[in-house]
mmCIF file of C-alpha atoms in Angstrom:
data_model
loop_
_atom_site.group_PDB
_atom_site.id
_atom_site.type_symbol
_atom_site.label_atom_id
_atom_site.label_comp_id
_atom_site.label_asym_id
_atom_site.label_seq_id
_atom_site.Cartn_x
_atom_site.Cartn_y
_atom_site.Cartn_z
ATOM 1 C CA MET E 93 18.236 17.310 18.213
ATOM 2 C CA ALA E 94 18.952 14.248 16.056
ATOM 3 C CA VAL E 95 18.244 11.960 19.020
ATOM 4 C CA ALA E 96 14.868 13.618 19.612
ATOM 5 C CA VAL E 97 13.877 13.258 15.944
ATOM 6 C CA SER E 98 15.047 9.635 15.887
ATOM 7 C CA ASP E 99 12.983 8.834 18.980
ATOM 8 C CA PHE E 100 9.944 10.622 17.498
ATOM 9 C CA CYS E 101 10.221 8.560 14.274
ATOM 10 C CA ARG E 102 10.472 5.379 16.333
ATOM 11 C CA ARG E 103 7.270 6.278 18.196
ATOM 12 C CA ALA E 104 5.655 7.123 14.841
ATOM 13 C CA LYS E 105 6.397 3.558 13.626
ATOM 14 C CA SER E 106 9.044 4.600 11.081
ATOM 15 C CA PRO E 107 12.512 4.248 12.654
ATOM 16 C CA ALA E 108 15.301 5.768 10.594
ATOM 17 C CA PRO E 109 19.093 5.444 10.660
ATOM 18 C CA ALA E 110 21.235 8.287 11.966
ATOM 19 C CA PRO E 111 22.559 9.399 8.509
ATOM 20 C CA GLU E 112 19.013 9.850 7.242
ATOM 21 C CA VAL E 113 18.061 11.893 10.331
ATOM 22 C CA ARG E 114 21.089 14.141 9.886
ATOM 23 C CA GLU E 115 20.316 14.555 6.188
ATOM 24 C CA ALA E 116 16.775 15.668 6.993
ATOM 25 C CA LEU E 117 17.861 18.068 9.753
ATOM 26 C CA ALA E 118 20.313 19.666 7.342
ATOM 27 C CA LEU E 119 17.318 21.113 5.488
ATOM 28 C CA LEU E 120 16.310 23.179 8.536
ATOM 29 C CA ALA E 121 17.805 26.362 9.900
ATOM 30 C CA GLU E 122 18.984 26.840 13.452
ATOM 31 C CA ASP E 123 15.939 29.017 14.142
ATOM 32 C CA ASP E 124 13.732 25.933 13.643
ATOM 33 C CA ASP E 125 15.244 24.027 16.589
ATOM 34 C CA PHE E 126 12.519 25.095 19.025
ATOM 35 C CA ARG E 127 9.840 24.024 16.534
ATOM 36 C CA VAL E 128 11.519 20.637 16.155
ATOM 37 C CA ARG E 129 11.583 20.207 19.925
ATOM 38 C CA ALA E 130 7.930 21.210 20.225
ATOM 39 C CA LEU E 131 6.956 18.614 17.626
ATOM 40 C CA THR E 132 9.124 15.765 18.897
ATOM 41 C CA ASP E 133 8.165 16.264 22.551
ATOM 42 C CA ALA E 134 4.505 15.605 21.726
ATOM 43 C CA GLU E 135 3.004 12.286 20.685
ATOM 44 C CA PRO E 136 2.768 11.628 16.906
ATOM 45 C CA GLU E 137 -0.639 12.574 15.519
ATOM 46 C CA ALA E 138 -0.324 10.061 12.667
ATOM 47 C CA SER E 139 1.917 7.206 11.578
ATOM 48 C CA PRO E 140 4.224 6.349 9.939
ATOM 49 C CA LEU E 141 6.378 9.496 10.056
ATOM 50 C CA GLY E 142 10.061 9.529 9.061
ATOM 51 C CA PRO E 143 12.662 12.306 9.354
ATOM 52 C CA PHE E 144 11.676 13.936 6.068
ATOM 53 C CA ALA E 145 8.013 13.738 7.083
ATOM 54 C CA VAL E 146 8.971 15.701 10.216
ATOM 55 C CA VAL E 147 10.562 18.385 8.019
ATOM 56 C CA ASP E 148 7.476 18.394 5.821
ATOM 57 C CA ILE E 149 5.203 18.908 8.852
ATOM 58 C CA LEU E 150 7.371 21.786 10.074
ATOM 59 C CA ARG E 151 6.905 23.415 6.665
ATOM 60 C CA GLY E 152 3.113 23.373 7.019
ATOM 61 C CA THR E 153 1.998 19.958 5.740
ATOM 62 C CA ALA E 154 -0.761 18.222 7.688
ATOM 63 C CA PRO E 155 0.417 15.182 9.713
ATOM 64 C CA ALA E 156 -2.132 12.906 8.015
ATOM 65 C CA LEU E 157 -0.876 13.904 4.558
ATOM 66 C CA ALA E 158 2.742 13.484 5.653
ATOM 67 C CA ALA E 159 1.960 10.000 6.982
ATOM 68 C CA GLN E 160 0.307 9.108 3.679
ATOM 69 C CA ARG E 161 3.366 10.331 1.767
ATOM 70 C CA GLN E 162 5.643 8.338 4.088
ATOM 71 C CA ALA E 163 3.576 5.174 3.604
ATOM 72 C CA CYS E 164 3.603 5.380 -0.196
ATOM 73 C CA GLY E 165 7.357 6.107 -0.402
ATOM 74 C CA PHE E 166 7.073 9.756 -1.497
ATOM 75 C CA TYR E 167 10.055 10.953 0.541
ATOM 76 C CA ASP E 168 12.256 8.048 -0.577
ATOM 77 C CA VAL E 169 11.521 8.901 -4.205
ATOM 78 C CA ALA E 170 12.291 12.559 -3.545
ATOM 79 C CA ARG E 171 15.656 11.607 -1.983
ATOM 80 C CA GLU E 172 16.500 9.371 -4.939
ATOM 81 C CA LEU E 173 15.634 12.169 -7.360
ATOM 82 C CA ALA E 174 17.825 14.572 -5.432
ATOM 83 C CA HIS E 175 20.756 12.135 -5.579
ATOM 84 C CA VAL E 176 20.246 11.480 -9.302
ATOM 85 C CA ARG E 177 20.104 15.170 -10.099
ATOM 86 C CA GLU E 178 23.191 15.756 -8.025
ATOM 87 C CA GLU E 179 25.047 13.049 -9.954
ATOM 88 C CA LYS E 180 23.856 14.302 -13.361
ATOM 89 C CA THR E 181 24.587 17.987 -12.668
ATOM 90 C CA PRO E 182 27.983 18.923 -14.219
ATOM 91 C CA PRO E 183 30.492 20.767 -12.053
ATOM 92 C CA PRO E 184 30.366 24.553 -12.405
ATOM 93 C CA ALA E 185 32.703 26.034 -14.977
ATOM 94 C CA PRO E 186 35.743 27.842 -13.609
ATOM 95 C CA ALA E 187 35.302 31.578 -13.358
ATOM 96 C CA PRO E 188 37.059 33.427 -16.199
ATOM 97 C CA THR E 189 39.924 35.611 -15.246
ATOM 98 C CA VAL E 190 38.887 39.238 -15.288
ATOM 99 C CA PRO E 191 41.595 41.586 -16.383
ATOM 100 C CA VAL E 192 42.337 44.275 -13.870
ATOM 101 C CA PHE E 193 43.136 47.677 -15.062
ATOM 102 C CA ALA E 194 45.311 49.004 -12.304
ATOM 103 C CA THR E 195 45.477 52.698 -11.816
ATOM 104 C CA PRO E 196 48.757 54.329 -10.962
ATOM 105 C CA PRO E 197 49.054 55.242 -7.332
ATOM 106 C CA ALA E 198 48.298 58.805 -6.478
ATOM 107 C CA PRO E 199 51.437 60.800 -5.775
ATOM 108 C CA ALA E 200 51.983 61.518 -2.147
ATOM 109 C CA ALA E 201 51.276 65.088 -1.266
ATOM 110 C CA SER E 202 54.200 66.931 0.115
ATOM 111 C CA GLU E 203 53.953 68.613 3.399
ATOM 112 C CA ASP E 204 54.067 71.981 1.810
ATOM 113 C CA GLY E 205 51.776 71.085 -1.177
ATOM 114 C CA ASP E 206 48.544 72.844 -1.499
ATOM 115 C CA GLY E 207 45.217 71.124 -0.700
ATOM 116 C CA LYS E 208 43.642 71.824 -4.074
ATOM 117 C CA ALA E 209 46.081 69.556 -5.913
ATOM 118 C CA GLY E 210 45.271 66.657 -3.515
ATOM 119 C CA LYS E 211 41.537 67.048 -4.035
ATOM 120 C CA LYS E 212 41.916 67.035 -7.800
ATOM 121 C CA ALA E 213 44.005 63.877 -7.648
ATOM 122 C CA GLY E 214 41.359 62.061 -5.480
ATOM 123 C CA LYS E 215 38.550 63.066 -7.828
ATOM 124 C CA ALA E 216 40.458 61.798 -10.837
ATOM 125 C CA ALA E 217 41.073 58.456 -9.089
ATOM 126 C CA LYS E 218 37.331 57.987 -8.398
ATOM 127 C CA GLN E 219 36.438 58.719 -12.019
ATOM 128 C CA GLU E 220 39.052 56.236 -13.193
ATOM 129 C CA ALA E 221 37.593 53.526 -10.863
ATOM 130 C CA ALA E 222 34.064 54.138 -12.185
ATOM 131 C CA VAL E 223 35.269 53.763 -15.760
ATOM 132 C CA GLN E 224 37.119 50.574 -14.783
ATOM 133 C CA GLU E 225 33.918 49.062 -13.296
ATOM 134 C CA ARG E 226 31.867 49.901 -16.410
ATOM 135 C CA ILE E 227 34.247 48.418 -18.952
ATOM 136 C CA ALA E 228 35.155 45.250 -16.961
ATOM 137 C CA PRO E 229 33.570 41.964 -18.364
ATOM 138 C CA LYS E 230 30.675 40.567 -16.343
ATOM 139 C CA LYS E 231 30.076 36.866 -15.528
ATOM 140 C CA ARG E 232 26.649 35.604 -16.535
ATOM 141 C CA ALA E 233 24.771 32.739 -14.764
ATOM 142 C CA THR E 234 24.570 29.493 -16.778
ATOM 143 C CA PRO E 235 21.260 27.563 -17.248
ATOM 144 C CA GLU E 236 22.789 24.560 -15.441
ATOM 145 C CA ALA E 237 23.433 26.676 -12.363
ATOM 146 C CA ASP E 238 19.856 28.001 -12.444
ATOM 147 C CA ALA E 239 18.476 24.438 -12.640
ATOM 148 C CA THR E 240 20.715 23.334 -9.757
ATOM 149 C CA SER E 241 19.548 26.203 -7.557
ATOM 150 C CA ALA E 242 15.897 25.493 -8.389
ATOM 151 C CA ALA E 243 16.093 21.724 -7.769
ATOM 152 C CA PRO E 244 15.577 21.743 -3.967
ATOM 153 C CA GLN E 245 12.529 23.985 -4.345
ATOM 154 C CA ASP E 246 11.027 21.588 -6.907
ATOM 155 C CA LEU E 247 11.572 18.647 -4.624
ATOM 156 C CA ASP E 248 9.716 20.340 -1.785
ATOM 157 C CA GLU E 249 6.556 20.706 -3.849
ATOM 158 C CA GLY E 250 4.926 17.329 -4.488
ATOM 159 C CA GLU E 251 2.726 18.671 -7.289
ATOM 160 C CA GLU E 252 5.731 19.415 -9.539
ATOM 161 C CA LEU E 253 7.115 15.879 -9.309
ATOM 162 C CA GLY E 254 4.393 14.343 -11.475
ATOM 163 C CA PHE E 255 6.260 14.900 -14.776
ATOM 164 C CA LEU E 256 9.269 12.958 -13.436
ATOM 165 C CA ARG E 257 7.458 9.667 -12.820
ATOM 166 C CA ARG E 258 8.570 8.134 -16.105
ATOM 167 C CA ASP E 259 12.230 8.822 -15.325
ATOM 168 C CA LEU E 260 12.223 7.435 -11.764
ATOM 169 C CA PRO E 261 15.286 5.333 -10.932
ATOM 170 C CA ARG E 262 14.950 1.647 -10.183
ATOM 171 C CA PRO E 263 14.405 0.835 -6.494
ATOM 172 C CA ARG E 264 17.526 0.158 -4.480
ATOM 173 C CA GLY E 265 18.290 -1.300 -1.082
ATOM 174 C CA ARG E 266 15.397 -2.645 0.896
ATOM 175 C CA PHE E 267 12.930 -1.490 -1.794
ATOM 176 C CA THR E 268 14.393 -3.792 -4.435
ATOM 177 C CA ARG E 269 12.174 -6.671 -5.537
ATOM 178 C CA VAL E 270 14.037 -9.471 -7.246
ATOM 179 C CA GLU E 271 12.201 -12.616 -8.252
ATOM 180 C CA ALA E 272 13.986 -15.855 -7.571
ATOM 181 C CA PRO E 273 14.969 -17.714 -10.751
ATOM 182 C CA ARG E 274 12.821 -20.726 -11.537
ATOM 183 C CA SER E 275 14.281 -24.163 -11.983
ATOM 184 C CA SER E 276 13.642 -26.199 -15.092
ATOM 185 C CA PHE E 277 10.880 -28.764 -15.378
ATOM 186 C CA MET E 278 13.485 -31.538 -15.513
ATOM 187 C CA GLU E 279 14.398 -30.783 -11.899
ATOM 188 C CA LEU E 280 10.904 -31.886 -10.832
ATOM 189 C CA THR E 281 11.225 -35.192 -12.654
ATOM 190 C CA ARG E 282 14.526 -36.154 -10.999
ATOM 191 C CA LEU E 283 14.531 -38.643 -8.166
ATOM 192 C CA GLY E 284 16.335 -36.248 -5.831
ATOM 193 C CA THR E 285 13.364 -33.874 -5.904
ATOM 194 C CA LYS E 286 10.980 -36.430 -4.375
ATOM 195 C CA PRO E 287 11.667 -35.439 -0.719
ATOM 196 C CA ALA E 288 10.926 -31.795 -1.562
ATOM 197 C CA LEU E 289 7.689 -32.849 -3.259
ATOM 198 C CA GLU E 290 6.659 -34.929 -0.262
ATOM 199 C CA ALA E 291 7.237 -31.949 2.040
ATOM 200 C CA ALA E 292 5.167 -29.737 -0.263
ATOM 201 C CA LEU E 293 2.354 -32.319 -0.317
ATOM 202 C CA GLU E 294 2.094 -32.270 3.474
ATOM 203 C CA GLY E 295 1.317 -28.545 3.513
ATOM 204 C CA ALA E 296 -1.069 -28.538 0.531
ATOM 205 C CA GLU E 297 -4.777 -29.304 0.897
ATOM 206 C CA HIS E 298 -5.329 -29.953 -2.812
ATOM 207 C CA ARG E 299 -3.515 -29.941 -6.129
ATOM 208 C CA PHE E 300 -4.404 -26.351 -6.981
ATOM 209 C CA ALA E 301 -2.660 -25.115 -3.820
ATOM 210 C CA LEU E 302 0.316 -27.334 -4.652
ATOM 211 C CA LEU E 303 0.376 -25.891 -8.187
ATOM 212 C CA ARG E 304 0.457 -22.312 -6.872
ATOM 213 C CA ASN E 305 3.354 -23.217 -4.592
ATOM 214 C CA LEU E 306 5.499 -25.047 -7.134
ATOM 215 C CA SER E 307 4.802 -22.679 -10.048
ATOM 216 C CA GLN E 308 6.801 -19.996 -8.212
ATOM 217 C CA ARG E 309 9.901 -22.219 -8.194
ATOM 218 C CA TYR E 310 9.676 -24.414 -11.289
ATOM 219 C CA ASN E 311 8.823 -23.986 -14.943
ATOM 220 C CA GLY E 312 6.550 -26.307 -16.867
ATOM 221 C CA SER E 313 7.301 -28.517 -19.819
ATOM 222 C CA ARG E 314 6.147 -25.745 -22.192
ATOM 223 C CA GLY E 315 6.448 -22.513 -20.257
ATOM 224 C CA GLU E 316 4.353 -22.094 -17.112
ATOM 225 C CA LEU E 317 3.789 -25.108 -14.870
ATOM 226 C CA THR E 318 0.301 -26.518 -15.516
ATOM 227 C CA LEU E 319 -1.945 -28.911 -13.648
ATOM 228 C CA VAL E 320 -1.282 -31.637 -16.214
ATOM 229 C CA ASP E 321 2.489 -31.240 -15.699
ATOM 230 C CA LEU E 322 2.026 -31.495 -11.926
ATOM 231 C CA GLU E 323 -0.140 -34.618 -12.144
ATOM 232 C CA ASN E 324 2.391 -36.307 -14.443
ATOM 233 C CA VAL E 325 5.243 -35.515 -12.031
ATOM 234 C CA LEU E 326 3.319 -36.873 -9.035
ATOM 235 C CA LYS E 327 2.432 -39.991 -11.006
ATOM 236 C CA ASP E 328 6.084 -40.568 -11.991
ATOM 237 C CA HIS E 329 7.170 -40.280 -8.348
ATOM 238 C CA GLY E 330 4.348 -42.545 -7.139
ATOM 239 C CA LEU E 331 2.756 -39.805 -5.026
ATOM 240 C CA LEU E 332 -0.444 -39.126 -6.944
ATOM 241 C CA GLU E 333 -2.561 -41.924 -5.480
ATOM 242 C CA GLY E 334 -1.871 -41.067 -1.840
ATOM 243 C CA PHE E 335 -2.384 -37.347 -2.485
ATOM 244 C CA THR E 336 -5.688 -38.078 -4.252
ATOM 245 C CA ASP E 337 -6.983 -39.920 -1.181
ATOM 246 C CA LYS E 338 -6.026 -36.962 0.984
ATOM 247 C CA GLU E 339 -7.867 -34.588 -1.381
ATOM 248 C CA LYS E 340 -11.015 -36.725 -1.242
ATOM 249 C CA ARG E 341 -11.048 -36.618 2.538
ATOM 250 C CA GLN E 342 -10.489 -32.854 2.536
ATOM 251 C CA VAL E 343 -13.296 -32.154 0.059
ATOM 252 C CA LEU E 344 -15.865 -34.426 1.744
ATOM 253 C CA ALA E 345 -14.995 -33.040 5.178
ATOM 254 C CA ALA E 346 -15.405 -29.483 3.865
ATOM 255 C CA TYR E 347 -18.840 -30.270 2.431
ATOM 256 C CA SER E 348 -19.883 -31.799 5.744
ATOM 257 C CA ASP E 349 -18.590 -28.838 7.769
ATOM 258 C CA GLN E 350 -20.264 -26.287 5.478
ATOM 259 C CA ARG E 351 -23.512 -28.296 5.328
ATOM 260 C CA GLY E 352 -23.418 -28.793 1.581
ATOM 261 C CA ALA E 353 -22.849 -25.144 0.556
ATOM 262 C CA SER E 354 -20.466 -25.207 -2.411
ATOM 263 C CA GLY E 355 -19.664 -21.515 -2.137
ATOM 264 C CA ARG E 356 -18.429 -21.782 1.431
ATOM 265 C CA VAL E 357 -16.562 -25.009 0.599
ATOM 266 C CA GLY E 358 -14.633 -23.178 -2.122
ATOM 267 C CA TRP E 359 -13.928 -20.298 0.273
ATOM 268 C CA SER E 360 -12.633 -22.609 3.002
ATOM 269 C CA LEU E 361 -10.358 -24.476 0.560
ATOM 270 C CA GLY E 362 -9.187 -21.366 -1.284
ATOM 271 C CA LEU E 363 -10.756 -22.437 -4.586
ATOM 272 C CA SER E 364 -12.800 -20.585 -7.160
ATOM 273 C CA PRO E 365 -16.151 -22.140 -8.213
ATOM 274 C CA SER E 366 -14.644 -23.445 -11.459
ATOM 275 C CA GLU E 367 -11.627 -24.900 -9.652
ATOM 276 C CA LEU E 368 -13.854 -26.618 -7.073
ATOM 277 C CA GLN E 369 -16.044 -28.088 -9.812
ATOM 278 C CA ARG E 370 -12.998 -29.335 -11.677
ATOM 279 C CA LEU E 371 -11.449 -30.814 -8.541
ATOM 280 C CA VAL E 372 -14.644 -32.691 -7.685
ATOM 281 C CA ALA E 373 -14.772 -34.053 -11.238
ATOM 282 C CA VAL E 374 -11.102 -35.115 -11.225
ATOM 283 C CA LEU E 375 -11.514 -36.883 -7.881
ATOM 284 C CA GLY E 376 -14.711 -38.599 -9.041
ATOM 285 C CA LEU E 377 -16.749 -37.297 -6.098
ATOM 286 C CA GLU E 378 -19.813 -36.048 -7.992
ATOM 287 C CA GLU E 379 -22.143 -38.687 -6.505
ATOM 288 C CA GLU E 380 -20.816 -38.366 -2.932
ATOM 289 C CA VAL E 381 -21.002 -34.563 -3.026
ATOM 290 C CA GLU E 382 -24.513 -34.593 -4.463
ATOM 291 C CA ALA E 383 -25.603 -37.114 -1.817
ATOM 292 C CA LEU E 384 -24.292 -34.825 0.939
ATOM 293 C CA ARG E 385 -26.052 -31.798 -0.549
ATOM 294 C CA GLU E 386 -29.305 -33.730 -0.882
ATOM 295 C CA ARG E 387 -29.092 -34.787 2.753
ATOM 296 C CA PHE E 388 -28.777 -31.190 3.905
ATOM 297 C CA ARG E 389 -31.606 -30.148 1.579
ATOM 298 C CA ARG E 390 -33.923 -32.662 3.224
ATOM 299 C CA GLU E 391 -32.822 -31.546 6.689
ATOM 300 C CA ALA E 392 -33.523 -27.904 5.877
ATOM 301 C CA LEU E 393 -36.982 -28.682 4.512
ATOM 302 C CA ALA E 394 -37.967 -31.236 7.146
ATOM 303 C CA THR E 395 -36.947 -29.406 10.316
ATOM 304 C CA SER E 396 -39.912 -28.815 12.577
ATOM 305 C CA HIS E 397 -38.439 -26.297 15.014
ATOM 306 C CA LEU E 398 -39.826 -22.859 14.193
ATOM 307 C CA THR E 399 -36.763 -20.942 15.400
ATOM 308 C CA HIS E 400 -34.469 -23.032 13.203
ATOM 309 C CA ARG E 401 -36.686 -22.474 10.171
ATOM 310 C CA LEU E 402 -36.859 -18.734 10.800
ATOM 311 C CA ASP E 403 -33.068 -18.602 11.104
ATOM 312 C CA LEU E 404 -32.654 -20.476 7.805
ATOM 313 C CA LEU E 405 -34.957 -17.953 6.127
ATOM 314 C CA GLY E 406 -32.369 -15.254 6.788
ATOM 315 C CA ARG E 407 -29.593 -17.329 5.169
ATOM 316 C CA GLU E 408 -30.689 -16.642 1.626
ATOM 317 C CA LYS E 409 -27.301 -17.410 0.037
ATOM 318 C CA TYR E 410 -27.172 -20.802 1.715
ATOM 319 C CA LEU E 411 -30.660 -21.732 0.525
ATOM 320 C CA ALA E 412 -29.883 -20.461 -2.976
ATOM 321 C CA ASP E 413 -26.663 -22.530 -2.994
ATOM 322 C CA LEU E 414 -28.654 -25.649 -2.165
ATOM 323 C CA GLY E 415 -31.276 -24.688 -4.745
ATOM 324 C CA ILE E 416 -34.240 -24.778 -2.341
ATOM 325 C CA GLN E 417 -34.840 -21.104 -1.576
ATOM 326 C CA ARG E 418 -38.243 -20.875 -3.276
ATOM 327 C CA LYS E 419 -39.425 -24.252 -2.020
ATOM 328 C CA PHE E 420 -38.361 -23.421 1.545
ATOM 329 C CA SER E 421 -40.049 -19.991 1.454
ATOM 330 C CA ASP E 422 -43.339 -21.452 0.213
ATOM 331 C CA SER E 423 -43.295 -24.134 2.903
ATOM 332 C CA LEU E 424 -42.574 -21.649 5.694
ATOM 333 C CA ARG E 425 -45.221 -19.219 4.400
ATOM 334 C CA LYS E 426 -47.892 -21.915 4.618
ATOM 335 C CA GLU E 427 -46.812 -22.862 8.121
ATOM 336 C CA LEU E 428 -46.912 -19.252 9.347
ATOM 337 C CA GLU E 429 -50.357 -18.724 7.844
ATOM 338 C CA ARG E 430 -51.572 -21.749 9.790
ATOM 339 C CA LEU E 431 -49.996 -20.549 13.048
ATOM 340 C CA VAL E 432 -51.316 -17.024 12.610
ATOM 341 C CA ALA E 433 -54.874 -18.212 12.075
ATOM 342 C CA ASP E 434 -55.072 -19.376 15.709
ATOM 343 C CA GLU E 435 -53.827 -16.085 17.175
ATOM 344 C CA LEU E 436 -55.427 -13.611 14.768
ATOM 345 C CA PRO E 437 -58.805 -13.176 16.560
ATOM 346 C CA ASP E 438 -57.146 -11.974 19.780
ATOM 347 C CA ALA E 439 -54.535 -9.694 18.147
ATOM 348 C CA THR E 440 -54.927 -5.957 17.626
ATOM 349 C CA GLU E 441 -51.718 -5.096 15.748
ATOM 350 C CA ILE E 442 -49.025 -6.989 13.838
ATOM 351 C CA HIS E 443 -46.227 -6.734 16.440
ATOM 352 C CA GLY E 444 -48.511 -8.140 19.093
ATOM 353 C CA LEU E 445 -49.458 -10.935 16.705
ATOM 354 C CA ALA E 446 -45.790 -11.795 16.089
ATOM 355 C CA GLU E 447 -45.151 -11.796 19.836
ATOM 356 C CA ALA E 448 -48.110 -14.093 20.478
ATOM 357 C CA VAL E 449 -47.003 -16.587 17.805
ATOM 358 C CA GLY E 450 -43.408 -16.544 19.059
ATOM 359 C CA ARG E 451 -44.396 -16.983 22.689
ATOM 360 C CA LYS E 452 -46.651 -19.944 21.893
ATOM 361 C CA HIS E 453 -44.110 -21.799 19.735
ATOM 362 C CA GLY E 454 -40.869 -20.802 21.478
ATOM 363 C CA ALA E 455 -39.481 -18.439 18.808
ATOM 364 C CA PRO E 456 -38.208 -14.847 19.108
ATOM 365 C CA ALA E 457 -40.883 -12.320 18.203
ATOM 366 C CA GLU E 458 -38.378 -10.307 16.128
ATOM 367 C CA LEU E 459 -37.672 -13.307 13.869
ATOM 368 C CA VAL E 460 -41.399 -13.926 13.448
ATOM 369 C CA PHE E 461 -42.000 -10.298 12.454
ATOM 370 C CA ARG E 462 -39.086 -10.368 9.975
ATOM 371 C CA ALA E 463 -40.529 -13.538 8.452
ATOM 372 C CA PHE E 464 -43.831 -11.707 7.960
ATOM 373 C CA GLU E 465 -41.988 -8.970 6.094
ATOM 374 C CA ARG E 466 -39.783 -11.232 3.950
ATOM 375 C CA LEU E 467 -42.550 -13.627 2.961
ATOM 376 C CA GLY E 468 -44.964 -10.842 2.022
ATOM 377 C CA LEU E 469 -47.458 -11.577 4.798
ATOM 378 C CA ALA E 470 -47.208 -8.282 6.681
ATOM 379 C CA GLU E 471 -49.429 -6.159 4.433
ATOM 380 C CA GLY E 472 -52.202 -8.756 4.301
ATOM 381 C CA LEU E 473 -52.113 -9.269 8.069
ATOM 382 C CA ARG E 474 -52.358 -5.503 8.696
ATOM 383 C CA LYS E 475 -55.441 -5.283 6.515
ATOM 384 C CA ARG E 476 -57.073 -8.217 8.272
ATOM 385 C CA LEU E 477 -56.288 -6.787 11.694
ATOM 386 C CA LEU E 478 -57.666 -3.397 10.651
ATOM 387 C CA ALA E 479 -60.849 -4.967 9.285
ATOM 388 C CA GLY E 480 -61.387 -7.021 12.434
ATOM 389 C CA ALA E 481 -60.790 -4.117 14.838
ATOM 390 C CA PRO E 482 -63.962 -2.903 16.675
ATOM 391 C CA GLN E 483 -65.414 0.331 15.307
ATOM 392 C CA SER E 484 -65.190 3.272 17.727
ATOM 393 C CA THR E 485 -68.497 4.991 18.595
ATOM 394 C CA PRO E 486 -68.757 8.775 18.987
#
């Protein structure tokens, strides 16, 4: 049975050691063996499911809820609570000695004795035993024993564990999280740390990434490691100039790849907008970055291919990042009005008009129709088409 449960937990993506499986199976009776086999022979309906999740499912819990409890560590907490309560529960007090009031043995009836005397003696013995039972001291159950007997039932019901959250024990074993101690700031300034810094510089794209890496291992001069502390250390080791050149190449390449969009540059480099702005200022790249952005602004406004312009219209965030969204929309609106004027006399409805414009200028009709809607041309075009339609005669 333990092998079947262990294999089921492995297939449910929560393998468990043999002691844990045996501990969970100890909560079930022998009559539940066929139910265990029926569950473990089938494929898991949810994952992860450990041994205690299997017991929980057999007691009526839905597999999805059991998997959620397994994922959040519910059963591990319940086991820890059970162990803590077991350790804190005092051993039961020894049972007091109950005095026994022995009754004298009934005299053996002689062979020639009469039967009435034997009956009277048996009746007297029964009355004496009843009196003995009434006057004997009785052992009462202690509150500790009641709490011990009620503990397993409390652990089975997840709703009653809420009041114990403040008294949960600290995680142990594989659930323990111990932060590595940080070295002092003086360690960074020593000459022997230079090879480690050089290795860290190779894997860092910019100084903010390097700061996040080193701040987990080293303290700063006045508490947390700051960007000023990092720049001073790199300058003392003679590494700042070479790293600055690398940062400049990374930033300019990112602006070229993202076609001047600062938001996507920050996303690709793992920088917030304020960090990207500060990095550009520290590197002295304001003019180069602005020149790149201006080049892409001119390209977006000067492109003559209709499909490209319609595609740019859908990239509102990109146009807003470059600061040309309104100017681009006005320019494209004027161009579409000019193109529509040539096809309007032969059109009967707006979708046919969009298809005619797209077919003539090599653009998808769907993009042309969406441009009509986004630029506010659709309603006016419908009215003009309706006014120019021939009147039907009765």
